[in-house]
Amino acid sequence: MAVAYLNGEWMAPEDAKVSVFDRGFMFGDGIYEVMAVYDGKVFTLEDHLVRLKRSLEAIRLESPHTDDEWRAIINEAVQKGDETPAYLYLQITRGVESPRSHVYPGGSKPTVLITVMHAPVLERNEITPYKMVTKNDFRWGRGDIKVISLIANGLLKNEALDEGFDDALLFREGELTEATASNVFMVKDGVVVTPPKSNFLLHGITRDHVLKLLAGADVPCEERAISEDELLAADEIWITSTGHEVWPVGQVNDCVIGNGSAGVVWQVVDTLFQASKK
Ligand code: PDD
């Protein structure tokens, strides 16, 4: 049963309504988190709470709840939603303001929405490597803030789909940043490489989790810039996100990566990742 929490009230998601004067609607003025629920527990909850606070600070919005309150509300949402696996979406906007103004309203009450929705379960053999296309990353310079305004990400994703690909790999001044809703890893000669954290890409919780798993398994990893030529010559490429976990990429533009199927290092990291969910 899907459930929604809106400003302290519990309801069915289709009954949750916000004002047309909400700054989320008017300005895209808000931030969000997406968390996975496995076996009735939120995966990497503490890391999501840290990023939530970081995003709120970055947009100069005071958190409407303490960490303990967030934990309590989130855990209650998981219990009420009673779905496993599930995705939990948490959105916070700068609240309702009329008439609309670019000036931040003093003392407005943030709007808080949480929804818990059923997540699909995939068998490992249902994971088909993605075909990705490289694109210019024309998004704004604060990709590290998890903002609800995802216009550029949506445009890039849909351009990729229209061109017959599954998603886009984004490059800014010749360097890989991320994909439209995930971080990117490549493997070359047994070394795993991912772009370093910067203001141009989201500091993915899954990215950090995968780096820790690889370090624990003594797989060599580097966080450094990746050019398009280097990426196209990779033995393996994967994307990581809460929804995709670690997903293999078999083709970039017209170039087959490895032999086009999920690679041996992906098998290792996926096994570690699945075990870490327990
Ligand atoms: N997307 N980069 C972007 C632009 C993202 O939107 C996401 C997450 C990631 C990966 O972050 P994480 O590992 O913390 O999920 C990287 C989520 C899942 C979404 O918007 O649905």
GROMACS .gro file of N, CA, C and O in nm, residues 96-196:
model
  404
   96VAL      N    1   0.471   2.783   0.096
   96VAL     CA    2   0.369   2.855   0.020
   96VAL      C    3   0.390   3.005   0.037
   96VAL      O    4   0.411   3.053   0.147
   97GLU      N    5   0.384   3.077  -0.077
   97GLU     CA    6   0.403   3.221  -0.072
   97GLU      C    7   0.319   3.288  -0.179
   97GLU      O    8   0.325   3.250  -0.296
   98SER      N    9   0.240   3.386  -0.139
   98SER     CA   10   0.162   3.461  -0.237
   98SER      C   11   0.159   3.607  -0.195
   98SER      O   12   0.134   3.636  -0.078
   99PRO      N   13   0.179   3.703  -0.286
   99PRO     CA   14   0.214   3.685  -0.427
   99PRO      C   15   0.357   3.632  -0.442
   99PRO      O   16   0.439   3.646  -0.352
  100ARG      N   17   0.381   3.572  -0.558
  100ARG     CA   18   0.513   3.512  -0.582
  100ARG      C   19   0.620   3.622  -0.587
  100ARG      O   20   0.594   3.732  -0.637
  101SER      N   21   0.736   3.588  -0.535
  101SER     CA   22   0.845   3.684  -0.535
  101SER      C   23   0.976   3.608  -0.533
  101SER      O   24   0.987   3.503  -0.469
  102HIS      N   25   1.077   3.664  -0.603
  102HIS     CA   26   1.209   3.601  -0.598
  102HIS      C   27   1.271   3.611  -0.460
  102HIS      O   28   1.358   3.535  -0.425
  103VAL      N   29   1.225   3.709  -0.384
  103VAL     CA   30   1.280   3.730  -0.250
  103VAL      C   31   1.229   3.619  -0.158
  103VAL      O   32   1.110   3.588  -0.157
  104TYR      N   33   1.322   3.558  -0.083
  104TYR     CA   34   1.281   3.450   0.006
  104TYR      C   35   1.188   3.505   0.113
  104TYR      O   36   1.219   3.606   0.176
  105PRO      N   37   1.073   3.437   0.134
  105PRO     CA   38   0.981   3.485   0.237
  105PRO      C   39   1.039   3.456   0.375
  105PRO      O   40   1.089   3.347   0.400
  106GLY      N   41   1.036   3.553   0.463
  106GLY     CA   42   1.081   3.525   0.600
  106GLY      C   43   0.975   3.445   0.671
  106GLY      O   44   0.856   3.473   0.659
  107GLY      N   45   1.015   3.342   0.742
  107GLY     CA   46   0.923   3.269   0.829
  107GLY      C   47   0.822   3.181   0.759
  107GLY      O   48   0.725   3.138   0.823
  108SER      N   49   0.839   3.154   0.628
  108SER     CA   50   0.741   3.063   0.566
  108SER      C   51   0.770   2.920   0.611
  108SER      O   52   0.883   2.887   0.646
  109LYS      N   53   0.667   2.836   0.610
  109LYS     CA   54   0.680   2.701   0.661
  109LYS      C   55   0.712   2.608   0.544
  109LYS      O   56   0.635   2.602   0.447
  110PRO      N   57   0.826   2.537   0.548
  110PRO     CA   58   0.857   2.448   0.435
  110PRO      C   59   0.747   2.343   0.415
  110PRO      O   60   0.683   2.302   0.511
  111THR      N   61   0.728   2.305   0.292
  111THR     CA   62   0.637   2.194   0.261
  111THR      C   63   0.718   2.065   0.263
  111THR      O   64   0.824   2.058   0.198
  112VAL      N   65   0.671   1.965   0.335
  112VAL     CA   66   0.742   1.837   0.343
  112VAL      C   67   0.651   1.726   0.290
  112VAL      O   68   0.540   1.707   0.340
  113LEU      N   69   0.698   1.659   0.188
  113LEU     CA   70   0.623   1.547   0.131
  113LEU      C   71   0.710   1.423   0.133
  113LEU      O   72   0.825   1.426   0.087
  114ILE      N   73   0.656   1.314   0.184
  114ILE     CA   74   0.725   1.184   0.176
  114ILE      C   75   0.628   1.085   0.112
  114ILE      O   76   0.511   1.080   0.150
  115THR      N   77   0.676   1.011   0.015
  115THR     CA   78   0.593   0.902  -0.039
  115THR      C   79   0.673   0.773  -0.036
  115THR      O   80   0.796   0.775  -0.051
  116VAL      N   81   0.603   0.665  -0.014
  116VAL     CA   82   0.666   0.532  -0.019
  116VAL      C   83   0.593   0.453  -0.125
  116VAL      O   84   0.471   0.440  -0.119
  117MET      N   85   0.668   0.405  -0.222
  117MET     CA   86   0.608   0.334  -0.336
  117MET      C   87   0.680   0.201  -0.356
  117MET      O   88   0.801   0.193  -0.337
  118HIS      N   89   0.605   0.105  -0.402
  118HIS     CA   90   0.660  -0.027  -0.431
  118HIS      C   91   0.775  -0.017  -0.533
  118HIS      O   92   0.768   0.060  -0.628
  119ALA      N   93   0.881  -0.094  -0.513
  119ALA     CA   94   0.992  -0.098  -0.610
  119ALA      C   95   0.995  -0.235  -0.677
  119ALA      O   96   0.967  -0.336  -0.612
  120PRO      N   97   1.029  -0.240  -0.805
  120PRO     CA   98   1.034  -0.370  -0.873
  120PRO      C   99   1.155  -0.451  -0.827
  120PRO      O  100   1.257  -0.395  -0.788
  121VAL      N  101   1.142  -0.582  -0.829
  121VAL     CA  102   1.257  -0.669  -0.797
  121VAL      C  103   1.303  -0.733  -0.928
  121VAL      O  104   1.223  -0.794  -0.999
  122LEU      N  105   1.431  -0.716  -0.958
  122LEU     CA  106   1.484  -0.773  -1.082
  122LEU      C  107   1.568  -0.896  -1.051
  122LEU      O  108   1.648  -0.896  -0.958
  123GLU      N  109   1.549  -1.000  -1.132
  123GLU     CA  110   1.643  -1.112  -1.126
  123GLU      C  111   1.773  -1.064  -1.189
  123GLU      O  112   1.772  -0.974  -1.274
  124ARG      N  113   1.885  -1.122  -1.149
  124ARG     CA  114   2.013  -1.075  -1.203
  124ARG      C  115   2.016  -1.088  -1.357
  124ARG      O  116   2.074  -1.006  -1.426
  125ASN      N  117   1.952  -1.195  -1.411
  125ASN     CA  118   1.957  -1.213  -1.557
  125ASN      C  119   1.863  -1.117  -1.632
  125ASN      O  120   1.858  -1.115  -1.754
  126GLU      N  121   1.787  -1.035  -1.557
  126GLU     CA  122   1.703  -0.934  -1.623
  126GLU      C  123   1.778  -0.801  -1.640
  126GLU      O  124   1.723  -0.705  -1.693
  127ILE      N  125   1.901  -0.797  -1.590
  127ILE     CA  126   1.978  -0.673  -1.599
  127ILE      C  127   2.047  -0.667  -1.735
  127ILE      O  128   2.144  -0.737  -1.760
  128THR      N  129   1.991  -0.587  -1.823
  128THR     CA  130   2.044  -0.575  -1.959
  128THR      C  131   2.134  -0.452  -1.966
  128THR      O  132   2.090  -0.343  -1.929
  129PRO      N  133   2.259  -0.468  -2.010
  129PRO     CA  134   2.348  -0.350  -2.017
  129PRO      C  135   2.288  -0.237  -2.099
  129PRO      O  136   2.223  -0.261  -2.202
  130TYR      N  137   2.308  -0.115  -2.052
  130TYR     CA  138   2.252   0.002  -2.118
  130TYR      C  139   2.335   0.045  -2.238
  130TYR      O  140   2.456   0.024  -2.243
  131LYS      N  141   2.264   0.110  -2.332
  131LYS     CA  142   2.330   0.180  -2.443
  131LYS      C  143   2.324   0.328  -2.409
  131LYS      O  144   2.215   0.383  -2.392
  132MET      N  145   2.440   0.392  -2.401
  132MET     CA  146   2.444   0.531  -2.359
  132MET      C  147   2.500   0.618  -2.472
  132MET      O  148   2.581   0.572  -2.553
  133VAL      N  149   2.462   0.744  -2.471
  133VAL     CA  150   2.514   0.839  -2.570
  133VAL      C  151   2.582   0.952  -2.494
  133VAL      O  152   2.536   0.992  -2.387
  134THR      N  153   2.693   1.002  -2.549
  134THR     CA  154   2.763   1.111  -2.481
  134THR      C  155   2.697   1.244  -2.520
  134THR      O  156   2.655   1.264  -2.635
  135LYS      N  157   2.686   1.333  -2.421
  135LYS     CA  158   2.624   1.464  -2.446
  135LYS      C  159   2.695   1.573  -2.366
  135LYS      O  160   2.758   1.544  -2.264
  136ASN      N  161   2.680   1.695  -2.417
  136ASN     CA  162   2.736   1.810  -2.345
  136ASN      C  163   2.654   1.837  -2.218
  136ASN      O  164   2.532   1.847  -2.225
  137ASP      N  165   2.721   1.846  -2.106
  137ASP     CA  166   2.653   1.872  -1.979
  137ASP      C  167   2.627   2.021  -1.967
  137ASP      O  168   2.713   2.097  -1.923
  138PHE      N  169   2.507   2.063  -2.008
  138PHE     CA  170   2.476   2.207  -2.006
  138PHE      C  171   2.400   2.248  -1.880
  138PHE      O  172   2.347   2.358  -1.871
  139ARG      N  173   2.398   2.160  -1.778
  139ARG     CA  174   2.323   2.192  -1.657
  139ARG      C  175   2.392   2.303  -1.578
  139ARG      O  176   2.506   2.338  -1.605
  140TRP      N  177   2.326   2.352  -1.475
  140TRP     CA  178   2.384   2.460  -1.395
  140TRP      C  179   2.505   2.409  -1.317
  140TRP      O  180   2.533   2.288  -1.316
  141GLY      N  181   2.576   2.501  -1.252
  141GLY     CA  182   2.703   2.466  -1.188
  141GLY      C  183   2.693   2.413  -1.046
  141GLY      O  184   2.793   2.410  -0.975
  142ARG      N  185   2.572   2.372  -1.002
  142ARG     CA  186   2.557   2.318  -0.867
  142ARG      C  187   2.486   2.181  -0.871
  142ARG      O  188   2.386   2.159  -0.802
  143GLY      N  189   2.540   2.092  -0.952
  143GLY     CA  190   2.485   1.957  -0.961
  143GLY      C  191   2.502   1.879  -0.832
  143GLY      O  192   2.448   1.769  -0.817
  144ASP      N  193   2.580   1.935  -0.738
  144ASP     CA  194   2.600   1.867  -0.609
  144ASP      C  195   2.483   1.886  -0.514
  144ASP      O  196   2.475   1.820  -0.411
  145ILE      N  197   2.391   1.979  -0.547
  145ILE     CA  198   2.273   1.998  -0.462
  145ILE      C  199   2.159   1.917  -0.524
  145ILE      O  200   2.133   1.928  -0.644
  146LYS      N  201   2.091   1.839  -0.442
  146LYS     CA  202   1.986   1.752  -0.498
  146LYS      C  203   1.856   1.831  -0.508
  146LYS      O  204   1.765   1.817  -0.425
  147VAL      N  205   1.850   1.919  -0.609
  147VAL     CA  206   1.735   2.009  -0.624
  147VAL      C  207   1.623   1.941  -0.701
  147VAL      O  208   1.647   1.853  -0.785
  148ILE      N  209   1.498   1.985  -0.672
  148ILE     CA  210   1.384   1.923  -0.740
  148ILE      C  211   1.372   1.969  -0.885
  148ILE      O  212   1.302   1.905  -0.963
  149SER      N  213   1.438   2.081  -0.921
  149SER     CA  214   1.427   2.128  -1.061
  149SER      C  215   1.518   2.043  -1.149
  149SER      O  216   1.640   2.061  -1.146
  150LEU      N  217   1.457   1.952  -1.223
  150LEU     CA  218   1.535   1.855  -1.301
  150LEU      C  219   1.511   1.872  -1.451
  150LEU      O  220   1.513   1.774  -1.526
  151ILE      N  221   1.486   1.997  -1.493
  151ILE     CA  222   1.452   2.021  -1.634
  151ILE      C  223   1.565   1.975  -1.726
  151ILE      O  224   1.541   1.902  -1.823
  152ALA      N  225   1.687   2.016  -1.696
  152ALA     CA  226   1.799   1.982  -1.785
  152ALA      C  227   1.822   1.831  -1.786
  152ALA      O  228   1.845   1.772  -1.893
  153ASN      N  229   1.813   1.767  -1.669
  153ASN     CA  230   1.832   1.622  -1.663
  153ASN      C  231   1.725   1.552  -1.748
  153ASN      O  232   1.754   1.456  -1.819
  154GLY      N  233   1.602   1.603  -1.740
  154GLY     CA  234   1.492   1.544  -1.817
  154GLY      C  235   1.513   1.563  -1.967
  154GLY      O  236   1.492   1.471  -2.047
  155LEU      N  237   1.556   1.684  -2.006
  155LEU     CA  238   1.580   1.710  -2.149
  155LEU      C  239   1.688   1.616  -2.203
  155LEU      O  240   1.672   1.554  -2.310
  156LEU      N  241   1.797   1.603  -2.127
  156LEU     CA  242   1.909   1.520  -2.174
  156LEU      C  243   1.868   1.373  -2.181
  156LEU      O  244   1.902   1.303  -2.277
  157LYS      N  245   1.795   1.327  -2.081
  157LYS     CA  246   1.749   1.187  -2.080
  157LYS      C  247   1.658   1.160  -2.200
  157LYS      O  248   1.671   1.060  -2.270
  158ASN      N  249   1.565   1.253  -2.225
  158ASN     CA  250   1.468   1.230  -2.332
  158ASN      C  251   1.529   1.245  -2.470
  158ASN      O  252   1.488   1.177  -2.564
  159GLU      N  253   1.630   1.331  -2.483
  159GLU     CA  254   1.706   1.338  -2.609
  159GLU      C  255   1.771   1.202  -2.635
  159GLU      O  256   1.765   1.149  -2.746
  160ALA      N  257   1.832   1.147  -2.530
  160ALA     CA  258   1.899   1.016  -2.543
  160ALA      C  259   1.798   0.909  -2.585
  160ALA      O  260   1.824   0.829  -2.677
  161LEU      N  261   1.682   0.908  -2.521
  161LEU     CA  262   1.579   0.808  -2.555
  161LEU      C  263   1.534   0.825  -2.699
  161LEU      O  264   1.521   0.727  -2.774
  162ASP      N  265   1.511   0.950  -2.741
  162ASP     CA  266   1.465   0.976  -2.878
  162ASP      C  267   1.568   0.930  -2.981
  162ASP      O  268   1.533   0.896  -3.094
  163GLU      N  269   1.695   0.929  -2.940
  163GLU     CA  270   1.801   0.886  -3.032
  163GLU      C  271   1.825   0.735  -3.024
  163GLU      O  272   1.920   0.683  -3.082
  164GLY      N  273   1.743   0.666  -2.947
  164GLY     CA  274   1.752   0.520  -2.942
  164GLY      C  275   1.844   0.466  -2.833
  164GLY      O  276   1.879   0.347  -2.833
  165PHE      N  277   1.885   0.551  -2.738
  165PHE     CA  278   1.971   0.507  -2.628
  165PHE      C  279   1.890   0.500  -2.498
  165PHE      O  280   1.777   0.548  -2.492
  166ASP      N  281   1.953   0.443  -2.396
  166ASP     CA  282   1.885   0.433  -2.266
  166ASP      C  283   1.907   0.557  -2.180
  166ASP      O  284   1.826   0.588  -2.092
  167ASP      N  285   2.020   0.623  -2.200
  167ASP     CA  286   2.052   0.737  -2.114
  167ASP      C  287   2.173   0.811  -2.174
  167ASP      O  288   2.231   0.765  -2.273
  168ALA      N  289   2.209   0.923  -2.112
  168ALA     CA  290   2.322   1.003  -2.161
  168ALA      C  291   2.434   1.007  -2.058
  168ALA      O  292   2.410   1.014  -1.938
  169LEU      N  293   2.557   1.004  -2.108
  169LEU     CA  294   2.677   1.027  -2.027
  169LEU      C  295   2.718   1.171  -2.051
  169LEU      O  296   2.737   1.212  -2.167
  170LEU      N  297   2.733   1.249  -1.946
  170LEU     CA  298   2.746   1.393  -1.961
  170LEU      C  299   2.891   1.439  -1.945
  170LEU      O  300   2.961   1.395  -1.853
  171PHE      N  301   2.934   1.527  -2.036
  171PHE     CA  302   3.071   1.579  -2.035
  171PHE      C  303   3.069   1.731  -2.026
  171PHE      O  304   2.994   1.797  -2.099
  172ARG      N  305   3.152   1.783  -1.935
  172ARG     CA  306   3.167   1.928  -1.920
  172ARG      C  307   3.312   1.963  -1.947
  172ARG      O  308   3.401   1.909  -1.882
  173GLU      N  309   3.335   2.047  -2.046
  173GLU     CA  310   3.471   2.083  -2.088
  173GLU      C  311   3.559   1.959  -2.102
  173GLU      O  312   3.671   1.953  -2.050
  174GLY      N  313   3.504   1.858  -2.169
  174GLY     CA  314   3.583   1.739  -2.202
  174GLY      C  315   3.595   1.637  -2.092
  174GLY      O  316   3.654   1.530  -2.112
  175GLU      N  317   3.538   1.666  -1.974
  175GLU     CA  318   3.548   1.570  -1.864
  175GLU      C  319   3.412   1.514  -1.826
  175GLU      O  320   3.314   1.590  -1.816
  176LEU      N  321   3.410   1.383  -1.800
  176LEU     CA  322   3.287   1.315  -1.758
  176LEU      C  323   3.240   1.371  -1.624
  176LEU      O  324   3.321   1.387  -1.532
  177THR      N  325   3.111   1.402  -1.615
  177THR     CA  326   3.055   1.439  -1.484
  177THR      C  327   2.974   1.321  -1.430
  177THR      O  328   3.016   1.254  -1.337
  178GLU      N  329   2.859   1.291  -1.491
  178GLU     CA  330   2.773   1.182  -1.443
  178GLU      C  331   2.675   1.148  -1.555
  178GLU      O  332   2.687   1.199  -1.666
  179ALA      N  333   2.576   1.065  -1.526
  179ALA     CA  334   2.466   1.042  -1.620
  179ALA      C  335   2.348   1.127  -1.573
  179ALA      O  336   2.360   1.204  -1.478
  180THR      N  337   2.231   1.116  -1.638
  180THR     CA  338   2.124   1.212  -1.607
  180THR      C  339   2.063   1.189  -1.469
  180THR      O  340   2.006   1.280  -1.410
  181ALA      N  341   2.076   1.067  -1.414
  181ALA     CA  342   2.023   1.041  -1.279
  181ALA      C  343   2.109   0.936  -1.208
  181ALA      O  344   2.056   0.857  -1.129
  182SER      N  345   2.237   0.935  -1.238
  182SER     CA  346   2.325   0.836  -1.174
  182SER      C  347   2.471   0.879  -1.190
  182SER      O  348   2.504   0.962  -1.275
  183ASN      N  349   2.557   0.822  -1.108
  183ASN     CA  350   2.702   0.844  -1.120
  183ASN      C  351   2.760   0.737  -1.212
  183ASN      O  352   2.693   0.640  -1.246
  184VAL      N  353   2.885   0.759  -1.255
  184VAL     CA  354   2.944   0.671  -1.355
  184VAL      C  355   3.080   0.617  -1.307
  184VAL      O  356   3.160   0.692  -1.248
  185PHE      N  357   3.103   0.491  -1.333
  185PHE     CA  358   3.231   0.426  -1.305
  185PHE      C  359   3.281   0.361  -1.433
  185PHE      O  360   3.202   0.316  -1.515
  186MET      N  361   3.414   0.355  -1.450
  186MET     CA  362   3.471   0.274  -1.559
  186MET      C  363   3.580   0.184  -1.500
  186MET      O  364   3.632   0.210  -1.391
  187VAL      N  365   3.610   0.077  -1.572
  187VAL     CA  366   3.718  -0.013  -1.531
  187VAL      C  367   3.816  -0.023  -1.647
  187VAL      O  368   3.773  -0.040  -1.763
  188LYS      N  369   3.945  -0.007  -1.617
  188LYS     CA  370   4.048  -0.026  -1.720
  188LYS      C  371   4.162  -0.104  -1.658
  188LYS      O  372   4.217  -0.062  -1.554
  189ASP      N  373   4.197  -0.216  -1.717
  189ASP     CA  374   4.308  -0.301  -1.669
  189ASP      C  375   4.294  -0.330  -1.519
  189ASP      O  376   4.392  -0.319  -1.443
  190GLY      N  377   4.174  -0.358  -1.475
  190GLY     CA  378   4.151  -0.398  -1.336
  190GLY      C  379   4.139  -0.283  -1.237
  190GLY      O  380   4.113  -0.305  -1.119
  191VAL      N  381   4.159  -0.158  -1.285
  191VAL     CA  382   4.147  -0.042  -1.195
  191VAL      C  383   4.011   0.025  -1.219
  191VAL      O  384   3.973   0.052  -1.333
  192VAL      N  385   3.939   0.051  -1.110
  192VAL     CA  386   3.809   0.117  -1.118
  192VAL      C  387   3.831   0.267  -1.107
  192VAL      O  388   3.905   0.313  -1.019
  193VAL      N  389   3.769   0.344  -1.196
  193VAL     CA  390   3.787   0.490  -1.196
  193VAL      C  391   3.651   0.558  -1.198
  193VAL      O  392   3.560   0.514  -1.270
  194THR      N  393   3.636   0.663  -1.119
  194THR     CA  394   3.513   0.744  -1.121
  194THR      C  395   3.552   0.891  -1.106
  194THR      O  396   3.653   0.922  -1.042
  195PRO      N  397   3.475   0.982  -1.164
  195PRO     CA  398   3.510   1.124  -1.151
  195PRO      C  399   3.510   1.168  -1.004
  195PRO      O  400   3.430   1.117  -0.924
  196PRO      N  401   3.598   1.261  -0.967
  196PRO     CA  402   3.600   1.309  -0.828
  196PRO      C  403   3.475   1.393  -0.798
  196PRO      O  404   3.413   1.447  -0.890
   0.00000   0.00000   0.00000
